[in-house]
Amino acid sequence: MPSPKRNVPGKLYSIADSQRCVQIGNRPGTADYRSCYRRDYARLIHSPAFRRLQGKTQLFPGTETDFFRNRLTHSIEVAQIAKTIAMKLNSECKELLDAEPSQRIDYDLIEVAALAHDIGHPPFGHNGEKALNECMQGMGGFEGNAQSLRILARLEKRLEQGVDVDQSPHRNGKDARVGLNLTYRSLASILKYDQQIGLQAREGKRIEKGFYKSEAELVANIKAAVLKESGQTVNLGEFKTIECQIMDIADDIAYSTYDLEDTFKAEFLSPLRLLWRTSRDGEALKNVHEKVNFNLEKEGIGRIDEKDLLNHVQDLFAEIFEDGNEAVLRQSLGYTELLSQQIASQSKKFAPKTVVKNVLKTIFDSKRGIQMDVPVLSAYQLSDSIAGNGYLRTSFTASLVGNAIEGVEIRYNDRCPALSKVYLNQLTRTRVEILKHLTYELTIMSPRLKVVENRGADIIKDIFDVLSKSGGERLLPEDYRDLHRYLDGAEDKKRIICDFIACMTDRYALEFYRRLHEAGESIFKPF
């Protein structure tokens, strides 16, 4: 097919995007009132894999309190942010404004991408991912994004009514399952990395991002469908649809903001303690600084030094008190003589944000150490208020999310609109990266959470080891046992065991482990 002329704008969506692995029509007696992407949305939210997200930890175990987010609530928040970004771009981008309604960013498709983005995450968070990756050494490894694609396109069970298709795993010795049979454009919306993962996955190595060998043919079909209208070719690693980019940005915004809110609620950190540990913990500051600059350079943004990093953190926490919120600041700090002096030193117009920023900067002077000639007690009161007061905490996170969304920009690709570039401006990207990595270093890497995660990794490895031994497949549920028997290769058999464990919730993995090693569990309780 010849490429279209450069002066002819391409379409954001084409007929090829709506194709599925197995083509279907409307069921008899039903009206055609749903778009293909709305159908995909329905298939996703009614799937067992989506429901299981409620049992997978986001940051803190859900057994501690019902306040903390899990993978399901996180995905819902990402979907809301992503849809808002799409609405912003549709209303601000001239090319999208001038387009027909059907050629503007599709909100159902955006929600599919956001709600499905974490569906491949295993139990016990990042350590669970590392554990399964080590278990699959020499077998293609394990990676959450690759598993998300595999779940949607292979593992989930759905029979297409009226369609003569063999969805068994053993047609001509190949796995012929099509999962939820989503459209190619929906599957493209979660394809963050378009390179195949190598077979080797060594312990201690950074987990390789991409897709598994088993989905290589599918990914080729996805890319062909999305690029068919434009006739464009892209280099390896450059295929990422506009919906996928929006989802990825929304995930970063949610991760950098709401995980921090959970950290405050759990009393792991407060703004003042976060600033203190950032400025005094040399290793944490170094790690955050390196990771932030690594990601900024990937985005084509210049490096920042450690002083700039600390200034950004101080600015972020001061911005909760926008000019005019005098009552909020006074209630938080109290009427202290030193605070009055700080206020009096400002201009006639009361500027709470400026007061707070000056207090923080003076307290955390990296050269002079803590200063006692400023309202330290008041600063602690303010810090505890942000962390412990639900109104202030919500105001803080809402401000962060709103400002981040305002920082989203687009570079429209006339020739291939599906690959238009969506990105955060320099200031917003810098702040999102700082908050992301601060939360990781100061919370996820903390001893209390590492103990839980390390135990989870041991549980996963033990289950994998037991199921991989001769006769271990007999312990699998019937559907997985049948798959294990039908597929011949050692790699395929290990992948089935990996699939079974990856789909577990945290609680189910712990329960399965106990049934393997402890007495007392009912033998009648189904898998």
Coordinates of C-alpha atoms in Angstrom, one line a residue:
M1 CA 0.0 0.0 0.0
P2 CA 1.6 3.4 -1.0
S3 CA 2.2 5.9 1.7
P4 CA -0.2 8.9 1.8
K5 CA 1.1 12.2 0.6
R6 CA 2.7 14.3 3.4
N7 CA 0.2 17.2 2.9
V8 CA -2.8 14.9 3.5
P9 CA -3.4 14.7 7.3
G10 CA -3.7 11.1 8.6
K11 CA -6.5 9.8 10.8
L12 CA -6.2 9.2 14.5
Y13 CA -8.3 6.0 14.2
S14 CA -8.9 3.7 11.3
I15 CA -10.9 0.5 10.6
A16 CA -7.7 -1.5 11.1
D17 CA -7.5 -0.3 14.7
S18 CA -10.9 -1.9 15.5
Q19 CA -9.9 -5.4 14.2
R20 CA -9.5 -8.2 16.6
C21 CA -7.5 -11.5 16.6
V22 CA -10.9 -13.2 16.0
Q23 CA -13.4 -11.0 14.1
I24 CA -16.9 -10.8 15.6
G25 CA -20.2 -9.2 14.7
N26 CA -23.1 -8.1 16.8
R27 CA -25.0 -10.8 18.6
P28 CA -28.5 -11.5 17.1
G29 CA -31.1 -9.1 18.5
T30 CA -28.7 -6.5 19.8
A31 CA -28.4 -2.9 18.6
D32 CA -25.1 -1.5 17.5
Y33 CA -25.0 1.3 20.1
R34 CA -21.6 0.5 21.6
S35 CA -18.3 1.4 20.0
C36 CA -15.7 -1.4 19.7
Y37 CA -13.6 0.3 22.5
R38 CA -16.7 0.5 24.8
R39 CA -17.0 -3.2 24.3
D40 CA -13.4 -3.7 25.2
Y41 CA -13.9 -1.6 28.4
A42 CA -16.8 -3.8 29.4
R43 CA -14.8 -7.0 28.8
L44 CA -12.0 -5.7 30.9
I45 CA -13.9 -4.6 34.0
H46 CA -15.9 -7.8 34.1
S47 CA -12.7 -10.0 33.9
P48 CA -11.4 -11.9 36.9
A49 CA -7.9 -10.4 36.4
F50 CA -9.3 -6.9 36.9
R51 CA -11.2 -7.9 40.1
R52 CA -8.0 -9.5 41.5
L53 CA -6.3 -6.0 41.5
Q54 CA -8.2 -5.3 44.7
G55 CA -6.1 -8.0 46.4
K56 CA -2.7 -6.7 45.2
T57 CA -0.7 -4.2 47.2
Q58 CA 0.0 -0.7 45.8
L59 CA 2.3 0.5 48.6
F60 CA 1.1 -0.6 52.0
P61 CA -0.7 -3.9 52.7
G62 CA -4.5 -3.4 52.8
T63 CA -4.7 -5.5 56.0
E64 CA -3.2 -2.5 57.9
T65 CA -6.2 -0.1 57.3
D66 CA -8.9 0.4 54.7
F67 CA -7.5 3.8 53.8
F68 CA -4.5 2.6 51.8
R69 CA -4.8 2.2 48.0
N70 CA -4.5 -1.1 46.3
R71 CA -3.8 -1.8 42.6
L72 CA -7.5 -1.6 41.8
T73 CA -8.1 1.9 43.4
H74 CA -4.8 3.1 41.9
S75 CA -5.9 2.0 38.5
I76 CA -9.2 3.8 38.9
E77 CA -7.3 7.0 39.9
V78 CA -5.0 6.6 36.9
A79 CA -8.1 6.3 34.6
Q80 CA -9.6 9.5 36.0
I81 CA -6.3 11.4 35.5
A82 CA -5.8 10.0 32.0
K83 CA -9.3 10.9 30.9
T84 CA -8.8 14.4 32.2
I85 CA -5.6 14.7 30.2
A86 CA -7.4 13.4 27.1
M87 CA -10.2 16.0 27.6
K88 CA -7.6 18.7 28.0
L89 CA -5.8 17.8 24.8
N90 CA -9.0 17.4 22.8
S91 CA -10.0 21.0 23.9
E92 CA -6.6 22.6 23.4
C93 CA -4.9 20.9 20.5
K94 CA -5.9 22.7 17.2
E95 CA -5.7 19.5 15.1
L96 CA -7.9 17.6 17.5
L97 CA -10.4 20.5 17.8
D98 CA -10.7 20.7 14.1
A99 CA -11.1 17.0 13.6
E100 CA -14.4 15.1 13.5
P101 CA -15.6 13.8 16.9
S102 CA -14.7 10.3 15.9
Q103 CA -11.1 11.4 15.2
R104 CA -10.5 12.9 18.7
I105 CA -8.9 11.0 21.5
D106 CA -11.3 8.2 22.5
Y107 CA -12.2 8.3 26.2
D108 CA -13.2 4.7 26.4
L109 CA -9.9 3.6 24.9
I110 CA -8.1 5.9 27.4
E111 CA -9.9 4.2 30.3
V112 CA -9.1 0.7 28.9
A113 CA -5.4 1.6 28.8
A114 CA -5.4 3.1 32.4
L115 CA -7.5 0.4 34.0
A116 CA -5.5 -2.4 32.4
H117 CA -2.0 -1.0 32.9
D118 CA -1.3 -2.9 36.2
I119 CA -3.2 -6.0 35.5
G120 CA 0.0 -8.1 35.0
H121 CA 1.5 -7.2 38.3
P122 CA 2.2 -10.2 40.5
P123 CA 1.7 -10.5 44.3
F124 CA 4.0 -8.7 46.7
G125 CA 4.9 -5.7 44.4
H126 CA 8.3 -5.1 42.9
N127 CA 9.9 -7.9 44.9
G128 CA 7.4 -10.4 43.5
E129 CA 8.3 -9.3 40.0
K130 CA 12.0 -9.7 40.7
A131 CA 11.3 -13.2 42.3
L132 CA 9.4 -14.4 39.2
N133 CA 12.0 -13.0 36.9
E134 CA 14.7 -15.0 38.7
C135 CA 12.5 -18.1 38.6
M136 CA 12.2 -17.7 34.8
Q137 CA 15.9 -17.4 34.1
G138 CA 16.7 -18.8 30.7
M139 CA 12.9 -19.0 30.0
G140 CA 12.2 -15.4 28.9
G141 CA 12.1 -13.8 32.4
F142 CA 9.1 -12.1 33.9
E143 CA 8.0 -8.5 33.6
G144 CA 4.7 -6.8 34.6
N145 CA 4.0 -5.0 31.4
A146 CA 4.6 -8.1 29.3
Q147 CA 2.4 -10.1 31.6
S148 CA -0.4 -7.5 31.2
L149 CA -0.4 -8.1 27.5
R150 CA -0.3 -11.8 28.0
I151 CA -3.3 -11.8 30.4
L152 CA -5.5 -9.7 28.1
A153 CA -4.5 -11.5 24.9
R154 CA -4.0 -15.0 26.1
L155 CA -4.9 -16.0 29.7
E156 CA -8.4 -14.5 30.3
K157 CA -11.3 -16.8 29.2
R158 CA -13.9 -15.7 26.8
L159 CA -15.9 -17.6 24.2
E160 CA -17.0 -15.6 21.2
Q161 CA -20.6 -16.6 20.5
G162 CA -21.4 -17.6 17.0
V163 CA -17.8 -17.7 16.0
D164 CA -16.2 -21.0 14.9
V165 CA -12.8 -20.6 16.6
D166 CA -10.6 -23.1 18.4
Q167 CA -9.5 -21.3 21.6
S168 CA -7.6 -24.3 23.0
P169 CA -3.9 -24.1 23.9
H170 CA -2.9 -27.0 21.6
R171 CA -3.9 -26.2 18.0
N172 CA -1.0 -27.6 15.9
G173 CA 1.2 -27.6 19.0
K174 CA 0.6 -23.8 19.5
D175 CA -1.2 -21.8 22.1
A176 CA -4.3 -20.6 20.1
R177 CA -6.0 -18.7 22.9
V178 CA -7.0 -15.1 22.3
G179 CA -7.9 -14.0 25.8
L180 CA -10.5 -11.2 25.9
N181 CA -10.1 -10.8 22.1
L182 CA -9.7 -7.0 22.4
T183 CA -9.2 -4.7 19.5
Y184 CA -5.6 -4.2 18.2
R185 CA -5.8 -0.5 19.3
S186 CA -6.8 -1.4 22.8
L187 CA -3.9 -3.9 23.1
A188 CA -1.6 -1.2 21.6
S189 CA -2.7 1.2 24.4
I190 CA -0.9 -1.0 27.0
L191 CA 2.2 -1.8 24.8
K192 CA 4.7 0.5 26.6
Y193 CA 7.8 -1.3 25.2
D194 CA 7.7 -2.9 21.8
Q195 CA 10.9 -5.0 22.0
Q196 CA 11.0 -8.7 22.7
I197 CA 12.5 -9.8 26.0
G198 CA 15.5 -12.0 25.7
L199 CA 15.5 -15.5 27.1
Q200 CA 18.2 -14.9 29.7
A201 CA 17.1 -13.2 33.0
R202 CA 20.0 -13.3 35.5
E203 CA 19.7 -12.6 39.2
G204 CA 20.6 -9.1 40.2
K205 CA 20.2 -7.7 36.6
R206 CA 17.7 -4.9 35.9
I207 CA 14.4 -6.4 34.7
E208 CA 14.2 -6.2 30.9
K209 CA 11.1 -4.3 29.7
G210 CA 9.2 -5.6 26.6
F211 CA 7.0 -8.5 25.6
Y212 CA 7.4 -12.3 25.7
K213 CA 8.4 -14.4 22.7
S214 CA 4.9 -16.0 23.0
E215 CA 3.3 -12.7 22.0
A216 CA 5.8 -11.7 19.3
E217 CA 3.4 -12.5 16.4
L218 CA 0.6 -10.6 18.1
V219 CA 2.7 -7.5 18.6
A220 CA 3.6 -7.5 14.9
N221 CA -0.1 -7.6 14.1
I222 CA -0.8 -4.8 16.5
K223 CA 1.8 -2.5 15.0
A224 CA 0.7 -3.4 11.5
A225 CA -2.9 -2.5 12.3
V226 CA -2.1 0.8 14.0
L227 CA 0.4 1.9 11.2
K228 CA -1.7 0.7 8.3
E229 CA -3.5 4.0 7.6
S230 CA -0.3 6.1 7.6
G231 CA 1.9 3.5 5.9
Q232 CA 4.6 4.6 8.3
T233 CA 7.4 2.4 9.7
V234 CA 9.0 3.0 13.1
N235 CA 12.3 1.9 14.6
L236 CA 12.3 -0.6 17.4
G237 CA 11.5 1.0 20.7
E238 CA 9.7 4.0 19.1
F239 CA 6.2 2.5 18.8
K240 CA 4.0 4.0 21.6
T241 CA 0.5 5.2 20.8
I242 CA -1.0 8.4 22.1
E243 CA -3.3 6.5 24.5
C244 CA -0.4 4.6 25.9
Q245 CA 1.6 7.8 26.5
I246 CA -1.3 9.5 28.2
M247 CA -1.8 6.4 30.4
D248 CA 2.0 6.4 31.3
I249 CA 1.9 10.0 32.2
A250 CA -1.2 9.6 34.3
D251 CA 0.4 6.6 36.1
D252 CA 3.5 8.7 36.9
I253 CA 1.3 11.5 38.3
A254 CA -0.8 9.2 40.5
Y255 CA 2.3 7.3 41.7
S256 CA 4.2 10.5 42.6
T257 CA 1.2 12.0 44.4
Y258 CA -1.1 9.4 45.9
D259 CA 1.6 7.0 47.1
L260 CA 3.0 10.0 49.0
E261 CA -0.4 10.7 50.5
D262 CA -0.6 7.0 51.8
T263 CA 2.9 7.5 53.2
F264 CA 1.7 10.5 55.2
K265 CA -1.4 8.7 56.4
A266 CA 0.8 5.8 57.5
E267 CA 3.0 8.2 59.5
F268 CA 6.0 6.9 57.6
L269 CA 6.8 10.5 56.7
S270 CA 5.6 14.0 57.1
P271 CA 6.8 16.9 54.8
L272 CA 9.3 18.0 57.4
R273 CA 10.7 14.5 58.0
L274 CA 10.8 14.0 54.2
L275 CA 12.8 17.2 53.8
W276 CA 15.0 16.2 56.7
R277 CA 15.8 12.8 55.4
T278 CA 16.3 14.1 51.9
S279 CA 18.8 16.7 53.0
R280 CA 20.6 14.5 55.6
D281 CA 20.5 10.9 54.1
G282 CA 23.4 11.1 51.7
E283 CA 22.7 7.7 50.1
A284 CA 19.0 8.4 49.6
L285 CA 19.7 11.8 48.1
K286 CA 22.4 10.4 45.8
N287 CA 20.1 7.6 44.6
V288 CA 17.2 10.0 44.0
H289 CA 19.5 12.5 42.2
E290 CA 20.9 9.8 39.9
K291 CA 17.5 8.3 39.0
V292 CA 15.9 11.7 38.4
N293 CA 18.7 12.8 36.1
F294 CA 18.7 9.5 34.3
N295 CA 15.0 9.9 33.4
L296 CA 15.3 13.6 32.7
E297 CA 18.1 12.9 30.2
K298 CA 16.0 10.3 28.5
E299 CA 13.3 12.9 28.1
G300 CA 15.8 15.4 26.6
I301 CA 15.8 17.6 29.7
G302 CA 18.9 18.9 31.3
R303 CA 20.4 17.6 34.5
I304 CA 19.7 19.2 37.9
D305 CA 22.1 19.4 40.9
E306 CA 21.3 18.3 44.4
K307 CA 20.6 21.8 45.6
D308 CA 18.0 22.3 42.8
L309 CA 16.5 19.0 43.9
L310 CA 16.0 20.2 47.5
N311 CA 14.7 23.5 46.3
H312 CA 12.1 21.7 44.2
V313 CA 10.9 19.7 47.2
Q314 CA 10.6 22.8 49.4
D315 CA 8.6 24.6 46.7
L316 CA 6.3 21.6 46.3
F317 CA 5.3 21.6 50.0
A318 CA 5.1 25.4 50.2
E319 CA 2.6 25.5 47.3
I320 CA -0.2 24.0 49.3
F321 CA -0.5 27.5 50.9
E322 CA -1.4 29.6 47.9
D323 CA -1.6 33.3 48.5
G324 CA -4.8 34.1 50.3
N325 CA -5.1 30.9 52.5
E326 CA -4.3 32.9 55.6
A327 CA -6.9 31.1 57.8
V328 CA -5.5 27.7 56.8
L329 CA -1.9 28.7 57.7
R330 CA -2.8 30.4 60.9
Q331 CA -4.9 27.4 62.0
S332 CA -2.0 25.0 61.2
L333 CA 0.9 27.1 62.7
G334 CA -0.9 28.8 65.6
Y335 CA -0.3 32.3 66.8
T336 CA 3.3 32.3 67.8
E337 CA 5.4 35.4 68.2
L338 CA 8.0 34.1 65.9
L339 CA 5.4 33.4 63.2
S340 CA 4.1 36.9 63.6
Q341 CA 7.6 38.2 63.0
Q342 CA 7.8 36.1 59.8
I343 CA 4.5 37.4 58.6
A344 CA 5.3 41.0 59.5
S345 CA 8.5 40.8 57.5
Q346 CA 6.5 40.1 54.3
S347 CA 4.8 42.7 52.2
K348 CA 1.5 44.1 53.3
K349 CA -0.3 41.4 51.4
F350 CA -0.2 38.2 53.5
A351 CA 1.6 35.5 51.5
P352 CA 1.4 32.1 53.2
K353 CA 3.3 30.3 50.6
T354 CA 6.2 32.6 50.9
V355 CA 6.2 32.4 54.7
V356 CA 6.3 28.6 54.6
K357 CA 8.9 28.5 51.9
N358 CA 11.2 30.9 53.9
V359 CA 10.7 28.8 57.0
L360 CA 11.6 25.6 55.2
K361 CA 14.6 27.1 53.5
T362 CA 16.0 28.6 56.7
I363 CA 15.5 25.4 58.7
F364 CA 17.1 23.2 56.1
D365 CA 20.2 25.2 55.3
S366 CA 22.6 22.4 54.2
K367 CA 25.7 24.4 55.1
R368 CA 24.7 25.7 58.5
G369 CA 22.5 22.9 59.8
I370 CA 19.2 23.4 61.7
Q371 CA 18.6 27.0 62.6
M372 CA 17.0 27.7 66.0
D373 CA 16.2 31.4 65.4
V374 CA 13.1 30.5 63.3
P375 CA 9.7 29.0 64.3
V376 CA 10.9 25.4 64.3
L377 CA 7.9 24.3 66.5
S378 CA 5.5 26.1 64.1
A379 CA 7.1 24.3 61.2
Y380 CA 6.6 21.0 62.8
Q381 CA 3.0 21.9 63.5
L382 CA 2.5 22.8 59.9
S383 CA 4.2 19.5 58.7
D384 CA 2.1 17.4 61.0
S385 CA -1.0 19.2 59.8
I386 CA -0.3 18.4 56.2
A387 CA 0.3 14.8 57.0
G388 CA -2.4 14.2 59.6
N389 CA -5.2 16.6 58.6
G390 CA -7.3 15.1 56.0
Y391 CA -8.4 18.4 54.6
L392 CA -4.9 19.7 54.1
R393 CA -3.6 16.4 52.8
T394 CA -6.4 16.2 50.2
S395 CA -5.8 19.9 49.3
F396 CA -2.1 19.1 48.9
T397 CA -2.6 16.0 46.6
A398 CA -5.3 17.8 44.6
S399 CA -3.0 20.7 44.0
L400 CA -0.1 18.4 42.9
V401 CA -2.4 16.4 40.5
G402 CA -4.0 19.6 39.0
N403 CA -0.7 21.3 38.4
A404 CA 0.8 18.2 36.8
I405 CA -2.2 17.8 34.4
E406 CA -1.7 21.5 33.4
G407 CA 1.9 20.6 32.5
V408 CA 0.8 18.1 29.8
E409 CA 1.6 19.1 26.3
I410 CA 1.3 17.5 22.8
R411 CA 3.3 17.5 19.6
Y412 CA 0.8 16.4 17.0
N413 CA 2.0 14.1 14.2
D414 CA 0.0 15.0 11.1
R415 CA 1.3 11.9 9.1
C416 CA 0.6 9.4 11.9
P417 CA -1.6 11.0 14.6
A418 CA -1.6 7.7 16.6
L419 CA 2.1 8.3 17.4
S420 CA 1.7 11.9 18.3
K421 CA 4.0 12.8 21.2
V422 CA 2.4 13.6 24.6
Y423 CA 4.7 14.8 27.3
L424 CA 5.1 16.8 30.5
N425 CA 6.8 20.2 30.3
Q426 CA 10.3 20.5 31.9
L427 CA 9.2 21.8 35.3
T428 CA 6.4 19.3 35.7
R429 CA 8.4 16.3 34.6
T430 CA 11.2 17.3 37.0
R431 CA 8.9 17.5 40.0
V432 CA 7.1 14.3 39.1
E433 CA 10.4 12.4 38.8
I434 CA 11.6 13.8 42.2
L435 CA 8.4 12.8 44.0
K436 CA 8.4 9.4 42.4
H437 CA 11.9 8.5 43.4
L438 CA 11.7 10.2 46.9
T439 CA 8.7 7.9 47.7
Y440 CA 10.6 4.9 46.4
E441 CA 13.8 5.6 48.3
L442 CA 12.3 6.8 51.6
T443 CA 9.4 4.4 51.8
I444 CA 9.6 1.4 49.6
M445 CA 13.2 0.9 50.4
S446 CA 12.6 1.4 54.2
P447 CA 13.3 -1.6 56.5
R448 CA 9.6 -2.0 57.5
L449 CA 8.5 -2.5 53.9
K450 CA 11.6 -4.4 52.8
V451 CA 10.9 -7.1 55.5
V452 CA 7.4 -7.6 54.0
E453 CA 8.6 -7.6 50.4
N454 CA 11.4 -10.0 51.1
R455 CA 9.1 -12.5 52.8
G456 CA 6.8 -12.2 49.7
A457 CA 9.7 -13.0 47.4
D458 CA 10.6 -16.1 49.4
I459 CA 7.0 -17.3 49.3
I460 CA 6.8 -16.9 45.5
K461 CA 10.1 -18.7 44.9
D462 CA 9.0 -21.5 47.2
I463 CA 5.7 -22.0 45.4
F464 CA 7.4 -21.9 42.0
D465 CA 10.0 -24.5 43.1
V466 CA 7.4 -26.9 44.4
L467 CA 5.2 -26.7 41.3
S468 CA 8.2 -27.1 39.0
K469 CA 9.4 -30.4 40.5
S470 CA 8.4 -33.7 39.0
G471 CA 4.8 -34.2 39.8
G472 CA 4.4 -30.7 41.0
E473 CA 1.9 -29.9 38.2
R474 CA -0.6 -32.1 40.0
L475 CA -0.9 -29.3 42.6
L476 CA -2.1 -26.8 39.9
P477 CA -5.8 -26.1 39.5
E478 CA -7.4 -28.2 36.8
D479 CA -7.4 -25.6 34.0
Y480 CA -3.7 -24.8 34.5
R481 CA -2.9 -28.5 34.9
D482 CA -4.5 -29.2 31.5
L483 CA -2.4 -26.4 29.9
H484 CA 0.7 -27.8 31.5
R485 CA -0.1 -31.2 30.0
Y486 CA -1.0 -29.9 26.5
L487 CA 2.1 -27.8 26.0
D488 CA 5.3 -29.7 25.2
G489 CA 8.3 -27.4 25.7
A490 CA 10.0 -26.9 29.1
E491 CA 9.8 -23.1 28.5
D492 CA 6.1 -23.3 27.9
K493 CA 5.5 -25.4 31.0
K494 CA 7.4 -23.0 33.2
R495 CA 5.5 -20.1 31.7
I496 CA 2.2 -21.8 32.7
I497 CA 3.4 -22.1 36.3
C498 CA 4.6 -18.5 36.2
D499 CA 1.2 -17.4 34.9
F500 CA -0.6 -19.2 37.7
I501 CA 1.5 -17.5 40.4
A502 CA 1.5 -14.1 38.7
C503 CA -2.3 -14.0 38.8
M504 CA -2.5 -14.6 42.5
T505 CA -3.4 -11.9 45.0
D506 CA -1.2 -11.3 48.0
R507 CA -3.6 -13.1 50.3
Y508 CA -4.1 -16.1 48.0
A509 CA -0.3 -16.6 47.5
L510 CA 0.2 -16.6 51.3
E511 CA -2.7 -19.1 51.7
F512 CA -1.4 -21.4 48.9
Y513 CA 2.0 -21.3 50.5
R514 CA 0.5 -22.3 53.9
R515 CA -1.4 -25.2 52.3
L516 CA 1.8 -26.5 50.9
H517 CA 3.7 -26.3 54.2
E518 CA 1.3 -26.1 57.1
A519 CA -1.5 -28.2 58.5
G520 CA -5.0 -27.0 59.3
E521 CA -6.3 -25.7 55.9
S522 CA -9.5 -27.3 54.6
I523 CA -9.0 -29.8 51.8
F524 CA -12.4 -28.9 50.4
K525 CA -11.7 -25.2 49.8
P526 CA -11.3 -24.8 46.0
F527 CA -8.2 -23.3 44.3

